PDB file of C-alpha atoms in Angstrom:
ATOM      1  CA  MET A   1       0.000   0.000   0.000  1.00  0.00           C
ATOM      2  CA  ASN A   2       1.611   3.221  -1.170  1.00  0.00           C
ATOM      3  CA  GLY A   3       5.092   1.760  -0.817  1.00  0.00           C
ATOM      4  CA  GLU A   4       4.486  -0.033   2.494  1.00  0.00           C
ATOM      5  CA  ARG A   5       4.518  -3.840   2.713  1.00  0.00           C
ATOM      6  CA  LEU A   6       1.394  -4.542   4.746  1.00  0.00           C
ATOM      7  CA  SER A   7      -0.285  -7.834   5.527  1.00  0.00           C
ATOM      8  CA  GLN A   8      -3.738  -7.823   3.953  1.00  0.00           C
ATOM      9  CA  ILE A   9      -5.197  -9.031   7.219  1.00  0.00           C
ATOM     10  CA  GLY A  10      -4.300  -7.007  10.282  1.00  0.00           C
ATOM     11  CA  ILE A  11      -5.481  -6.787  13.876  1.00  0.00           C
ATOM     12  CA  GLY A  12      -8.276  -4.439  14.940  1.00  0.00           C
ATOM     13  CA  GLY A  13      -8.077  -2.989  18.435  1.00  0.00           C
ATOM     14  CA  ALA A  14     -11.698  -1.984  19.034  1.00  0.00           C
ATOM     15  CA  ASP A  15     -13.606  -3.818  21.775  1.00  0.00           C
ATOM     16  CA  LEU A  16     -10.513  -5.355  23.366  1.00  0.00           C
ATOM     17  CA  GLY A  17     -10.238  -5.938  27.102  1.00  0.00           C
ATOM     18  CA  ARG A  18     -12.858  -8.585  27.775  1.00  0.00           C
ATOM     19  CA  ARG A  19     -10.189 -11.295  28.112  1.00  0.00           C
ATOM     20  CA  PRO A  20      -6.952  -9.308  28.222  1.00  0.00           C
ATOM     21  CA  PHE A  21      -4.511 -12.184  28.658  1.00  0.00           C
ATOM     22  CA  LYS A  22      -5.938 -14.178  25.750  1.00  0.00           C
ATOM     23  CA  GLU A  23      -6.159 -11.058  23.574  1.00  0.00           C
ATOM     24  CA  ALA A  24      -2.563 -10.011  24.252  1.00  0.00           C
ATOM     25  CA  GLU A  25      -1.468 -13.580  23.550  1.00  0.00           C
ATOM     26  CA  ALA A  26      -3.421 -13.510  20.274  1.00  0.00           C
ATOM     27  CA  ILE A  27      -1.868 -10.203  19.201  1.00  0.00           C
ATOM     28  CA  HIS A  28       1.607 -11.520  19.963  1.00  0.00           C
ATOM     29  CA  TYR A  29       0.959 -14.723  18.032  1.00  0.00           C
ATOM     30  CA  GLY A  30      -0.293 -12.810  15.013  1.00  0.00           C
ATOM     31  CA  LEU A  31       2.743 -10.534  14.952  1.00  0.00           C
ATOM     32  CA  GLU A  32       5.018 -13.561  15.114  1.00  0.00           C
ATOM     33  CA  HIS A  33       3.235 -15.340  12.258  1.00  0.00           C
ATOM     34  CA  GLY A  34       2.838 -12.941   9.357  1.00  0.00           C
ATOM     35  CA  ILE A  35       0.524 -10.144  10.491  1.00  0.00           C
ATOM     36  CA  ASN A  36       2.197  -6.739  10.654  1.00  0.00           C
ATOM     37  CA  VAL A  37      -0.701  -4.225  10.879  1.00  0.00           C
ATOM     38  CA  VAL A  38      -2.263  -3.284  14.230  1.00  0.00           C
ATOM     39  CA  ASP A  39      -5.029  -0.686  14.509  1.00  0.00           C
ATOM     40  CA  THR A  40      -6.233   1.089  17.649  1.00  0.00           C
ATOM     41  CA  ALA A  41      -7.431   4.525  18.827  1.00  0.00           C
ATOM     42  CA  GLU A  42      -7.258   6.864  21.777  1.00  0.00           C
ATOM     43  CA  SER A  43     -11.009   6.347  22.217  1.00  0.00           C
ATOM     44  CA  TYR A  44     -10.798   2.532  22.596  1.00  0.00           C
ATOM     45  CA  PRO A  45     -10.654   2.028  26.395  1.00  0.00           C
ATOM     46  CA  GLY A  46      -7.593   0.000  27.388  1.00  0.00           C
ATOM     47  CA  SER A  47      -6.811  -0.993  23.804  1.00  0.00           C
ATOM     48  CA  GLU A  48      -3.500   0.806  23.409  1.00  0.00           C
ATOM     49  CA  GLU A  49      -2.184  -0.574  26.712  1.00  0.00           C
ATOM     50  CA  LEU A  50      -3.233  -4.102  25.765  1.00  0.00           C
ATOM     51  CA  ILE A  51      -1.541  -3.807  22.371  1.00  0.00           C
ATOM     52  CA  LYS A  52       1.640  -2.702  24.135  1.00  0.00           C
ATOM     53  CA  TRP A  53       1.455  -5.927  26.134  1.00  0.00           C
ATOM     54  CA  GLY A  54       0.858  -7.954  22.976  1.00  0.00           C
ATOM     55  CA  MET A  55       3.885  -6.359  21.291  1.00  0.00           C
ATOM     56  CA  THR A  56       6.272  -7.449  24.063  1.00  0.00           C
ATOM     57  CA  ASP A  57       9.561  -8.719  22.557  1.00  0.00           C
ATOM     58  CA  ILE A  58       8.351  -7.948  19.015  1.00  0.00           C
ATOM     59  CA  ASP A  59      10.704  -5.878  16.845  1.00  0.00           C
ATOM     60  CA  ARG A  60       8.987  -2.468  16.621  1.00  0.00           C
ATOM     61  CA  GLN A  61      10.128  -1.997  13.022  1.00  0.00           C
ATOM     62  CA  ARG A  62       8.187  -5.113  11.989  1.00  0.00           C
ATOM     63  CA  VAL A  63       4.861  -3.589  13.069  1.00  0.00           C
ATOM     64  CA  PHE A  64       2.819  -1.026  11.128  1.00  0.00           C
ATOM     65  CA  LEU A  65       1.125   0.598  14.096  1.00  0.00           C
ATOM     66  CA  ILE A  66      -2.003   2.736  13.654  1.00  0.00           C
ATOM     67  CA  SER A  67      -3.885   4.887  16.136  1.00  0.00           C
ATOM     68  CA  LYS A  68      -6.538   7.582  15.833  1.00  0.00           C
ATOM     69  CA  VAL A  69      -7.251  11.035  17.182  1.00  0.00           C
ATOM     70  CA  LEU A  70     -10.762  12.246  17.977  1.00  0.00           C
ATOM     71  CA  PRO A  71     -12.159  15.128  15.880  1.00  0.00           C
ATOM     72  CA  SER A  72     -12.612  17.103  19.106  1.00  0.00           C
ATOM     73  CA  HIS A  73      -8.805  16.970  19.434  1.00  0.00           C
ATOM     74  CA  ALA A  74      -8.070  17.847  15.795  1.00  0.00           C
ATOM     75  CA  THR A  75      -6.073  21.032  16.280  1.00  0.00           C
ATOM     76  CA  PRO A  76      -2.270  21.152  16.200  1.00  0.00           C
ATOM     77  CA  ASP A  77      -1.832  21.515  19.977  1.00  0.00           C
ATOM     78  CA  GLN A  78      -4.453  18.943  20.900  1.00  0.00           C
ATOM     79  CA  GLU A  79      -3.290  16.466  18.256  1.00  0.00           C
ATOM     80  CA  ARG A  80       0.167  16.615  19.793  1.00  0.00           C
ATOM     81  CA  ARG A  81      -1.212  15.947  23.281  1.00  0.00           C
ATOM     82  CA  SER A  82      -3.356  13.095  22.014  1.00  0.00           C
ATOM     83  CA  LEU A  83      -0.440  11.566  20.146  1.00  0.00           C
ATOM     84  CA  GLU A  84       1.840  11.834  23.169  1.00  0.00           C
ATOM     85  CA  GLY A  85      -0.793   9.990  25.202  1.00  0.00           C
ATOM     86  CA  SER A  86      -1.120   7.244  22.604  1.00  0.00           C
ATOM     87  CA  LEU A  87       2.650   6.831  22.308  1.00  0.00           C
ATOM     88  CA  LYS A  88       2.959   6.508  26.077  1.00  0.00           C
ATOM     89  CA  ARG A  89       0.151   3.953  26.330  1.00  0.00           C
ATOM     90  CA  LEU A  90       1.587   1.946  23.429  1.00  0.00           C
ATOM     91  CA  GLY A  91       5.144   2.166  24.744  1.00  0.00           C
ATOM     92  CA  VAL A  92       6.587   3.406  21.438  1.00  0.00           C
ATOM     93  CA  ASP A  93       8.197   6.613  20.188  1.00  0.00           C
ATOM     94  CA  TYR A  94       6.409   6.905  16.838  1.00  0.00           C
ATOM     95  CA  LEU A  95       3.328   5.719  14.942  1.00  0.00           C
ATOM     96  CA  ASP A  96       3.345   4.461  11.388  1.00  0.00           C
ATOM     97  CA  LEU A  97      -0.097   5.922  10.686  1.00  0.00           C
ATOM     98  CA  TYR A  98      -2.188   8.434  12.645  1.00  0.00           C
ATOM     99  CA  LEU A  99      -5.815   8.829  11.584  1.00  0.00           C
ATOM    100  CA  LEU A 100      -8.456  11.482  12.195  1.00  0.00           C
ATOM    101  CA  HIS A 101     -11.082   9.097  13.611  1.00  0.00           C
ATOM    102  CA  TRP A 102     -14.036  10.748  11.887  1.00  0.00           C
ATOM    103  CA  ARG A 103     -14.684  14.176  10.444  1.00  0.00           C
ATOM    104  CA  GLY A 104     -17.149  15.499  12.996  1.00  0.00           C
ATOM    105  CA  GLY A 105     -16.726  19.243  13.386  1.00  0.00           C
ATOM    106  CA  ALA A 106     -12.989  19.194  12.739  1.00  0.00           C
ATOM    107  CA  ASN A 107     -11.420  22.042  10.784  1.00  0.00           C
ATOM    108  CA  LEU A 108      -9.629  20.025   8.106  1.00  0.00           C
ATOM    109  CA  ALA A 109      -7.014  22.674   7.396  1.00  0.00           C
ATOM    110  CA  GLN A 110      -6.024  22.845  11.067  1.00  0.00           C
ATOM    111  CA  ALA A 111      -6.136  19.082  11.454  1.00  0.00           C
ATOM    112  CA  VAL A 112      -3.878  18.499   8.453  1.00  0.00           C
ATOM    113  CA  ALA A 113      -1.464  21.234   9.510  1.00  0.00           C
ATOM    114  CA  GLY A 114      -1.014  19.557  12.869  1.00  0.00           C
ATOM    115  CA  LEU A 115      -0.612  16.101  11.361  1.00  0.00           C
ATOM    116  CA  GLU A 116       1.950  17.354   8.853  1.00  0.00           C
ATOM    117  CA  GLN A 117       3.954  18.933  11.674  1.00  0.00           C
ATOM    118  CA  LEU A 118       3.947  15.673  13.621  1.00  0.00           C
ATOM    119  CA  LYS A 119       5.122  13.884  10.487  1.00  0.00           C
ATOM    120  CA  GLN A 120       7.926  16.372   9.925  1.00  0.00           C
ATOM    121  CA  GLU A 121       9.095  15.780  13.497  1.00  0.00           C
ATOM    122  CA  GLY A 122       9.182  12.009  12.989  1.00  0.00           C
ATOM    123  CA  LEU A 123       6.489  11.281  15.570  1.00  0.00           C
ATOM    124  CA  ILE A 124       4.297   9.767  12.853  1.00  0.00           C
ATOM    125  CA  ARG A 125       5.364   8.333   9.509  1.00  0.00           C
ATOM    126  CA  HIS A 126       2.037   8.865   7.735  1.00  0.00           C
ATOM    127  CA  TRP A 127      -1.348  10.369   8.489  1.00  0.00           C
ATOM    128  CA  GLY A 128      -4.810   9.616   7.196  1.00  0.00           C
ATOM    129  CA  VAL A 129      -8.509   9.686   7.978  1.00  0.00           C
ATOM    130  CA  SER A 130     -11.316   7.344   8.967  1.00  0.00           C
ATOM    131  CA  ASN A 131     -15.041   7.209   8.244  1.00  0.00           C
ATOM    132  CA  PHE A 132     -14.647   9.615   5.298  1.00  0.00           C
ATOM    133  CA  ASP A 133     -16.823   9.381   2.189  1.00  0.00           C
ATOM    134  CA  VAL A 134     -16.057  10.795  -1.271  1.00  0.00           C
ATOM    135  CA  LYS A 135     -17.281  14.308  -0.442  1.00  0.00           C
ATOM    136  CA  ASP A 136     -15.117  14.342   2.685  1.00  0.00           C
ATOM    137  CA  MET A 137     -12.101  13.174   0.699  1.00  0.00           C
ATOM    138  CA  GLU A 138     -12.690  15.858  -1.926  1.00  0.00           C
ATOM    139  CA  ASP A 139     -12.878  18.494   0.811  1.00  0.00           C
ATOM    140  CA  LEU A 140      -9.650  17.125   2.268  1.00  0.00           C
ATOM    141  CA  LEU A 141      -7.855  17.546  -1.050  1.00  0.00           C
ATOM    142  CA  LYS A 142      -8.748  21.245  -1.075  1.00  0.00           C
ATOM    143  CA  VAL A 143      -6.732  22.079   2.064  1.00  0.00           C
ATOM    144  CA  PRO A 144      -2.939  22.555   2.071  1.00  0.00           C
ATOM    145  CA  HIS A 145      -1.143  19.180   2.104  1.00  0.00           C
ATOM    146  CA  GLY A 146      -4.452  17.324   1.970  1.00  0.00           C
ATOM    147  CA  ASP A 147      -3.018  15.286  -0.888  1.00  0.00           C
ATOM    148  CA  GLN A 148      -0.563  13.718   1.582  1.00  0.00           C
ATOM    149  CA  CYS A 149      -3.322  11.528   3.044  1.00  0.00           C
ATOM    150  CA  PHE A 150      -1.952   7.976   3.173  1.00  0.00           C
ATOM    151  CA  ALA A 151      -5.174   6.035   3.799  1.00  0.00           C
ATOM    152  CA  ASN A 152      -8.841   6.141   4.738  1.00  0.00           C
ATOM    153  CA  GLU A 153     -10.361   3.533   7.060  1.00  0.00           C
ATOM    154  CA  ASP A 154     -14.056   2.684   6.702  1.00  0.00           C
ATOM    155  CA  LEU A 155     -16.529  -0.055   7.540  1.00  0.00           C
ATOM    156  CA  TYR A 156     -16.326  -2.813   4.919  1.00  0.00           C
ATOM    157  CA  ASN A 157     -17.811  -6.287   4.937  1.00  0.00           C
ATOM    158  CA  LEU A 158     -20.325  -8.414   3.067  1.00  0.00           C
ATOM    159  CA  THR A 159     -23.323  -6.431   4.314  1.00  0.00           C
ATOM    160  CA  SER A 160     -21.650  -3.008   4.079  1.00  0.00           C
ATOM    161  CA  ARG A 161     -20.418  -2.724   0.496  1.00  0.00           C
ATOM    162  CA  GLY A 162     -21.367   0.886  -0.231  1.00  0.00           C
ATOM    163  CA  VAL A 163     -17.721   1.969  -0.509  1.00  0.00           C
ATOM    164  CA  GLU A 164     -17.413  -0.125  -3.671  1.00  0.00           C
ATOM    165  CA  PHE A 165     -19.711   2.164  -5.663  1.00  0.00           C
ATOM    166  CA  ASP A 166     -17.594   5.317  -5.701  1.00  0.00           C
ATOM    167  CA  LEU A 167     -15.251   5.586  -2.706  1.00  0.00           C
ATOM    168  CA  LEU A 168     -12.901   2.704  -3.544  1.00  0.00           C
ATOM    169  CA  PRO A 169     -12.561   3.844  -7.187  1.00  0.00           C
ATOM    170  CA  TRP A 170     -11.940   7.427  -6.012  1.00  0.00           C
ATOM    171  CA  GLN A 171      -9.239   6.324  -3.596  1.00  0.00           C
ATOM    172  CA  ALA A 172      -7.573   4.130  -6.201  1.00  0.00           C
ATOM    173  CA  LYS A 173      -7.525   7.050  -8.650  1.00  0.00           C
ATOM    174  CA  HIS A 174      -5.965   9.361  -6.049  1.00  0.00           C
ATOM    175  CA  GLN A 175      -3.616   6.712  -4.616  1.00  0.00           C
ATOM    176  CA  VAL A 176      -5.136   6.780  -1.144  1.00  0.00           C
ATOM    177  CA  GLY A 177      -4.938   3.401   0.585  1.00  0.00           C
ATOM    178  CA  PHE A 178      -8.022   1.720   2.039  1.00  0.00           C
ATOM    179  CA  LEU A 179      -8.361  -0.003   5.404  1.00  0.00           C
ATOM    180  CA  GLY A 180     -11.569  -1.869   6.177  1.00  0.00           C
ATOM    181  CA  TYR A 181     -12.751  -2.257   9.761  1.00  0.00           C
ATOM    182  CA  SER A 182     -15.254  -4.681  11.324  1.00  0.00           C
ATOM    183  CA  PRO A 183     -15.213  -7.492   8.738  1.00  0.00           C
ATOM    184  CA  PHE A 184     -17.583  -9.558  10.903  1.00  0.00           C
ATOM    185  CA  HIS A 185     -19.967  -6.885  12.220  1.00  0.00           C
ATOM    186  CA  ALA A 186     -22.815  -5.012  10.573  1.00  0.00           C
ATOM    187  CA  VAL A 187     -24.106  -1.582  11.542  1.00  0.00           C
ATOM    188  CA  GLY A 188     -25.086  -1.591  15.222  1.00  0.00           C
ATOM    189  CA  TRP A 189     -22.330  -4.093  16.067  1.00  0.00           C
ATOM    190  CA  ASN A 190     -24.624  -6.928  15.003  1.00  0.00           C
ATOM    191  CA  TYR A 191     -22.539 -10.031  14.360  1.00  0.00           C
ATOM    192  CA  LEU A 192     -22.685 -11.375  10.813  1.00  0.00           C
ATOM    193  CA  HIS A 193     -24.116 -14.875  10.884  1.00  0.00           C
ATOM    194  CA  PRO A 194     -22.990 -16.988   7.914  1.00  0.00           C
ATOM    195  CA  THR A 195     -25.585 -18.016   5.377  1.00  0.00           C
ATOM    196  CA  LYS A 196     -25.723 -21.453   3.756  1.00  0.00           C
ATOM    197  CA  VAL A 197     -23.774 -20.100   0.781  1.00  0.00           C
ATOM    198  CA  LEU A 198     -20.858 -19.122   3.010  1.00  0.00           C
ATOM    199  CA  ARG A 199     -21.036 -22.390   4.931  1.00  0.00           C
ATOM    200  CA  ASP A 200     -20.970 -24.392   1.702  1.00  0.00           C
ATOM    201  CA  ILE A 201     -17.977 -22.451   0.353  1.00  0.00           C
ATOM    202  CA  ALA A 202     -16.192 -22.908   3.677  1.00  0.00           C
ATOM    203  CA  THR A 203     -16.818 -26.656   3.566  1.00  0.00           C
ATOM    204  CA  ALA A 204     -15.349 -26.818   0.065  1.00  0.00           C
ATOM    205  CA  HIS A 205     -12.167 -25.197   1.389  1.00  0.00           C
ATOM    206  CA  ASN A 206     -12.095 -27.231   4.612  1.00  0.00           C
ATOM    207  CA  THR A 207     -12.402 -24.117   6.743  1.00  0.00           C
ATOM    208  CA  ASP A 208     -14.961 -22.013   8.603  1.00  0.00           C
ATOM    209  CA  PRO A 209     -17.159 -19.264   7.104  1.00  0.00           C
ATOM    210  CA  TYR A 210     -15.262 -16.391   8.737  1.00  0.00           C
ATOM    211  CA  PRO A 211     -11.990 -16.972   6.854  1.00  0.00           C
ATOM    212  CA  VAL A 212     -14.159 -17.022   3.710  1.00  0.00           C
ATOM    213  CA  MET A 213     -15.449 -13.553   4.625  1.00  0.00           C
ATOM    214  CA  LEU A 214     -11.861 -12.329   5.003  1.00  0.00           C
ATOM    215  CA  ALA A 215     -10.786 -13.943   1.737  1.00  0.00           C
ATOM    216  CA  TRP A 216     -13.682 -12.204  -0.009  1.00  0.00           C
ATOM    217  CA  ILE A 217     -12.693  -8.794   1.417  1.00  0.00           C
ATOM    218  CA  THR A 218      -9.051  -9.216   0.363  1.00  0.00           C
ATOM    219  CA  ARG A 219      -9.876 -10.686  -3.057  1.00  0.00           C
ATOM    220  CA  ASN A 220      -8.444  -7.713  -4.981  1.00  0.00           C
ATOM    221  CA  ASN A 221      -5.113  -7.465  -3.112  1.00  0.00           C
ATOM    222  CA  ASN A 222      -5.429  -3.707  -2.681  1.00  0.00           C
ATOM    223  CA  LEU A 223      -6.642  -3.174   0.877  1.00  0.00           C
ATOM    224  CA  VAL A 224      -6.206  -4.265   4.489  1.00  0.00           C
ATOM    225  CA  THR A 225      -8.981  -5.686   6.672  1.00  0.00           C
ATOM    226  CA  LEU A 226      -8.851  -5.457  10.467  1.00  0.00           C
ATOM    227  CA  PRO A 227     -10.536  -8.274  12.393  1.00  0.00           C
ATOM    228  CA  LYS A 228     -10.330  -8.367  16.173  1.00  0.00           C
ATOM    229  CA  ALA A 229      -7.743 -10.701  17.738  1.00  0.00           C
ATOM    230  CA  ALA A 230      -9.742 -12.440  20.473  1.00  0.00           C
ATOM    231  CA  THR A 231      -7.835 -15.720  20.793  1.00  0.00           C
ATOM    232  CA  VAL A 232      -4.841 -17.442  19.237  1.00  0.00           C
ATOM    233  CA  ASP A 233      -7.196 -19.818  17.415  1.00  0.00           C
ATOM    234  CA  HIS A 234      -9.049 -16.871  15.861  1.00  0.00           C
ATOM    235  CA  VAL A 235      -5.767 -15.347  14.708  1.00  0.00           C
ATOM    236  CA  LYS A 236      -4.618 -18.673  13.254  1.00  0.00           C
ATOM    237  CA  ALA A 237      -7.815 -18.779  11.196  1.00  0.00           C
ATOM    238  CA  ASN A 238      -7.291 -15.170  10.091  1.00  0.00           C
ATOM    239  CA  ILE A 239      -3.733 -15.930   8.988  1.00  0.00           C
ATOM    240  CA  ALA A 240      -4.898 -18.982   7.049  1.00  0.00           C
ATOM    241  CA  ALA A 241      -7.388 -16.757   5.223  1.00  0.00           C
ATOM    242  CA  MET A 242      -4.469 -14.913   3.595  1.00  0.00           C
ATOM    243  CA  ASP A 243      -3.830 -18.053   1.519  1.00  0.00           C
ATOM    244  CA  LEU A 244      -7.481 -18.816   0.782  1.00  0.00           C
ATOM    245  CA  LYS A 245      -8.313 -18.043  -2.856  1.00  0.00           C
ATOM    246  CA  LEU A 246     -11.960 -18.064  -3.872  1.00  0.00           C
ATOM    247  CA  THR A 247     -12.937 -19.197  -7.352  1.00  0.00           C
ATOM    248  CA  GLU A 248     -14.814 -16.971  -9.787  1.00  0.00           C
ATOM    249  CA  GLU A 249     -17.869 -19.163  -9.283  1.00  0.00           C
ATOM    250  CA  GLU A 250     -17.658 -18.767  -5.506  1.00  0.00           C
ATOM    251  CA  LEU A 251     -17.276 -15.009  -5.814  1.00  0.00           C
ATOM    252  CA  ALA A 252     -20.354 -14.927  -8.039  1.00  0.00           C
ATOM    253  CA  MET A 253     -22.297 -16.975  -5.473  1.00  0.00           C
ATOM    254  CA  ILE A 254     -21.339 -14.493  -2.760  1.00  0.00           C
ATOM    255  CA  ASP A 255     -22.344 -11.549  -4.975  1.00  0.00           C
ATOM    256  CA  ARG A 256     -25.777 -13.072  -5.468  1.00  0.00           C
ATOM    257  CA  GLU A 257     -26.164 -13.561  -1.718  1.00  0.00           C
ATOM    258  CA  TYR A 258     -24.729 -10.147  -0.784  1.00  0.00           C
ATOM    259  CA  PRO A 259     -25.256  -7.877  -3.813  1.00  0.00           C
ATOM    260  CA  ALA A 260     -22.859  -5.096  -4.705  1.00  0.00           C
ATOM    261  CA  PRO A 261     -24.297  -1.548  -4.598  1.00  0.00           C
ATOM    262  CA  THR A 262     -25.867  -0.275  -7.806  1.00  0.00           C
ATOM    263  CA  LYS A 263     -26.198   3.325  -6.630  1.00  0.00           C
ATOM    264  CA  LYS A 264     -24.706   5.740  -4.134  1.00  0.00           C
ATOM    265  CA  VAL A 265     -25.676   4.914  -0.551  1.00  0.00           C
ATOM    266  CA  PRO A 266     -24.865   6.790   2.693  1.00  0.00           C
ATOM    267  CA  LEU A 267     -21.559   5.779   4.257  1.00  0.00           C
ATOM    268  CA  GLU A 268     -22.192   3.243   7.009  1.00  0.00           C
ATOM    269  CA  LYS A 269     -20.291   3.510  10.281  1.00  0.00           C
ATOM    270  CA  ILE A 270     -19.944   1.690  13.570  1.00  0.00           C
TER     271      ILE A 270
END
């Protein structure tokens, strides 16, 4: 992605902390076995501290570490304070990617100015945004240095495909990377329950339906998806999904079950 070698399947840090030992163990296992992208945010309670634990004895340079700043903190001074807090909680001295968590009421020019300054100082390597739609991205391009946006992170899974209609093509045209969060959750944090089509495809590949969902998301090799790391077994299944290749017939079956958008729809968020 834009010159960075990223695993197509990363680790999402939202909703961590229910079983901290198992989650830290799962993060550590993933980072030792081919995953190199970890995503968190200042607004995820306890997530950054738990990821620090999971990164114990892992070479920092092997991890592409992402965190996010709230739009209420999106001014140069407040971004710096937020970043310093995230760095302390994560136990690192820089982030690979720092995202504006959503647009909210943020002044984009001020937000970008602060992010660019942090990048110039080496505290972050890249900056980007999250939960932005095409109009938001176009507004971003209008502010000074807005074209330096590395990536946008949005909800993307089988039941939330709206980004395919215009956002993914826009980002590809403008060379802005795409990160997809919540591959297994629909709007409202409702868990995606596999249909018979997904179960049948999983059986054909001697796996479970959830790796099939991940393989579908990563089918075009041009984005990163961020499932939660709850247990080592879950992470093992996620890693195996990186080698799962769906046939054209299977992709067509999934499209019939979960149709692609045929018109512009509002950006979905969790």
